[in-house]
């Protein structure tokens, strides 16, 4: 295994992690809500009265952040090494997993683990293991 030292960015990674932590902390402190993206977007699909504005603002922030970053620096190149059918199946499996797991990586991995939730620990361990196994199978056994 080789490390791409040119792409090793500990300070910007730390800053990004701190910003995510700050956003998650502010959302739960000021709004009493967990920053799980699947739950936030799911709440927009079945809106409740008085519960839509903050969800739209959160999703708008997710879209606006890279656009604002682009004003200061070039966005990194995107390289997807899969075809459309693979991406569609992968997306459906991720969606199915978030429904069965009652949350996504942000809800369980960021918010749940920080709250020491055993359910989130089990969910995070499960989706990380599934990801590792999938990459191993696709890159080493199928390819």
XYZ file of C-alpha atoms in Angstrom:
143
model
C 0.000 0.000 0.000
C 1.288 3.458 -0.891
C 0.368 6.753 0.733
C -0.293 9.664 -1.575
C 1.696 12.247 0.379
C 0.703 15.018 -2.032
C -2.941 14.323 -1.204
C -2.294 14.013 2.543
C -4.036 17.045 4.021
C -4.204 16.730 7.814
C -4.919 20.401 8.532
C -7.766 20.825 6.074
C -9.156 17.448 7.151
C -9.009 18.549 10.795
C -10.722 21.839 9.924
C -13.467 19.979 8.036
C -13.991 17.616 10.956
C -14.199 20.529 13.387
C -16.775 22.267 11.177
C -18.871 19.101 10.977
C -18.670 18.703 14.751
C -19.644 22.327 15.293
C -22.615 22.050 12.921
C -23.816 18.842 14.564
C -23.446 20.322 18.059
C -25.275 23.513 17.105
C -28.143 21.597 15.490
C -28.726 19.465 18.563
C -28.214 22.323 21.036
C -30.321 24.904 19.219
C -32.897 22.681 17.542
C -32.832 19.433 19.511
C -32.340 17.469 16.276
C -29.799 14.868 15.187
C -27.903 15.710 11.994
C -28.691 12.501 10.140
C -28.986 13.362 6.459
C -31.343 10.505 5.590
C -33.713 11.553 8.378
C -33.537 15.220 7.428
C -34.252 14.541 3.748
C -36.859 11.917 4.653
C -38.655 14.546 6.727
C -38.897 16.703 3.614
C -40.596 13.891 1.713
C -43.273 13.623 4.406
C -43.316 17.133 5.869
C -44.809 18.005 9.241
C -46.168 21.452 10.018
C -43.441 23.719 11.402
C -40.729 21.171 10.626
C -39.796 22.061 7.060
C -37.805 25.311 7.202
C -34.831 24.031 9.178
C -34.656 20.905 6.987
C -34.608 22.994 3.799
C -31.971 25.292 5.338
C -29.805 22.292 6.271
C -30.014 20.723 2.800
C -29.436 24.129 1.177
C -26.290 24.451 3.277
C -25.083 21.069 2.035
C -25.510 22.269 -1.541
C -24.180 25.799 -0.956
C -20.982 24.790 0.882
C -19.103 23.386 -2.123
C -20.369 26.254 -4.267
C -18.954 28.749 -1.756
C -15.702 26.785 -1.568
C -15.448 26.966 -5.343
C -15.255 30.765 -5.085
C -11.973 30.462 -3.151
C -10.344 27.368 -4.639
C -10.767 24.801 -7.365
C -12.949 21.852 -6.521
C -11.154 18.505 -6.611
C -11.562 16.407 -9.737
C -14.293 13.807 -9.527
C -13.406 10.314 -10.684
C -16.086 7.632 -10.609
C -14.876 4.179 -11.604
C -18.307 2.620 -12.033
C -21.021 2.609 -14.635
C -24.562 3.894 -14.239
C -26.092 0.456 -13.440
C -23.583 -0.104 -10.639
C -24.239 3.351 -9.199
C -28.011 2.823 -9.327
C -27.803 -0.540 -7.542
C -25.362 0.901 -4.995
C -27.658 3.850 -4.316
C -30.657 1.577 -3.827
C -28.669 -0.645 -1.446
C -27.532 2.370 0.567
C -31.116 3.613 0.771
C -32.313 0.184 1.867
C -29.554 0.029 4.463
C -30.464 3.391 5.935
C -34.077 2.253 6.297
C -33.145 -1.061 7.971
C -30.467 0.608 10.092
C -32.760 3.483 11.119
C -30.223 6.053 9.982
C -27.200 6.808 7.870
C -23.490 7.325 8.361
C -23.937 10.888 9.569
C -26.697 10.027 12.012
C -25.051 6.923 13.455
C -21.369 7.495 12.737
C -21.089 11.163 13.676
C -23.987 11.858 16.027
C -24.721 8.438 17.496
C -21.136 7.504 18.319
C -20.506 10.882 19.939
C -23.513 10.196 22.186
C -22.118 6.715 22.967
C -25.129 4.953 21.477
C -24.636 1.176 21.344
C -27.161 0.952 18.511
C -25.106 3.453 16.515
C -21.917 1.533 17.303
C -23.499 -1.641 15.912
C -24.836 0.204 12.846
C -21.497 1.917 12.144
C -19.569 -1.346 12.534
C -22.042 -3.042 10.187
C -21.905 -0.491 7.376
C -18.135 -0.087 7.640
C -17.672 -3.872 7.454
C -20.065 -4.073 4.505
C -18.090 -1.337 2.739
C -14.743 -3.061 3.367
C -16.069 -6.409 2.143
C -17.675 -4.828 -0.935
C -14.473 -3.054 -1.955
C -12.430 -6.218 -1.407
C -14.822 -8.362 -3.462
C -15.168 -5.851 -6.303
C -11.476 -4.929 -6.548
C -9.808 -8.249 -5.766
C -12.191 -11.124 -6.451
C -14.307 -9.893 -9.378
C -11.810 -7.630 -11.183
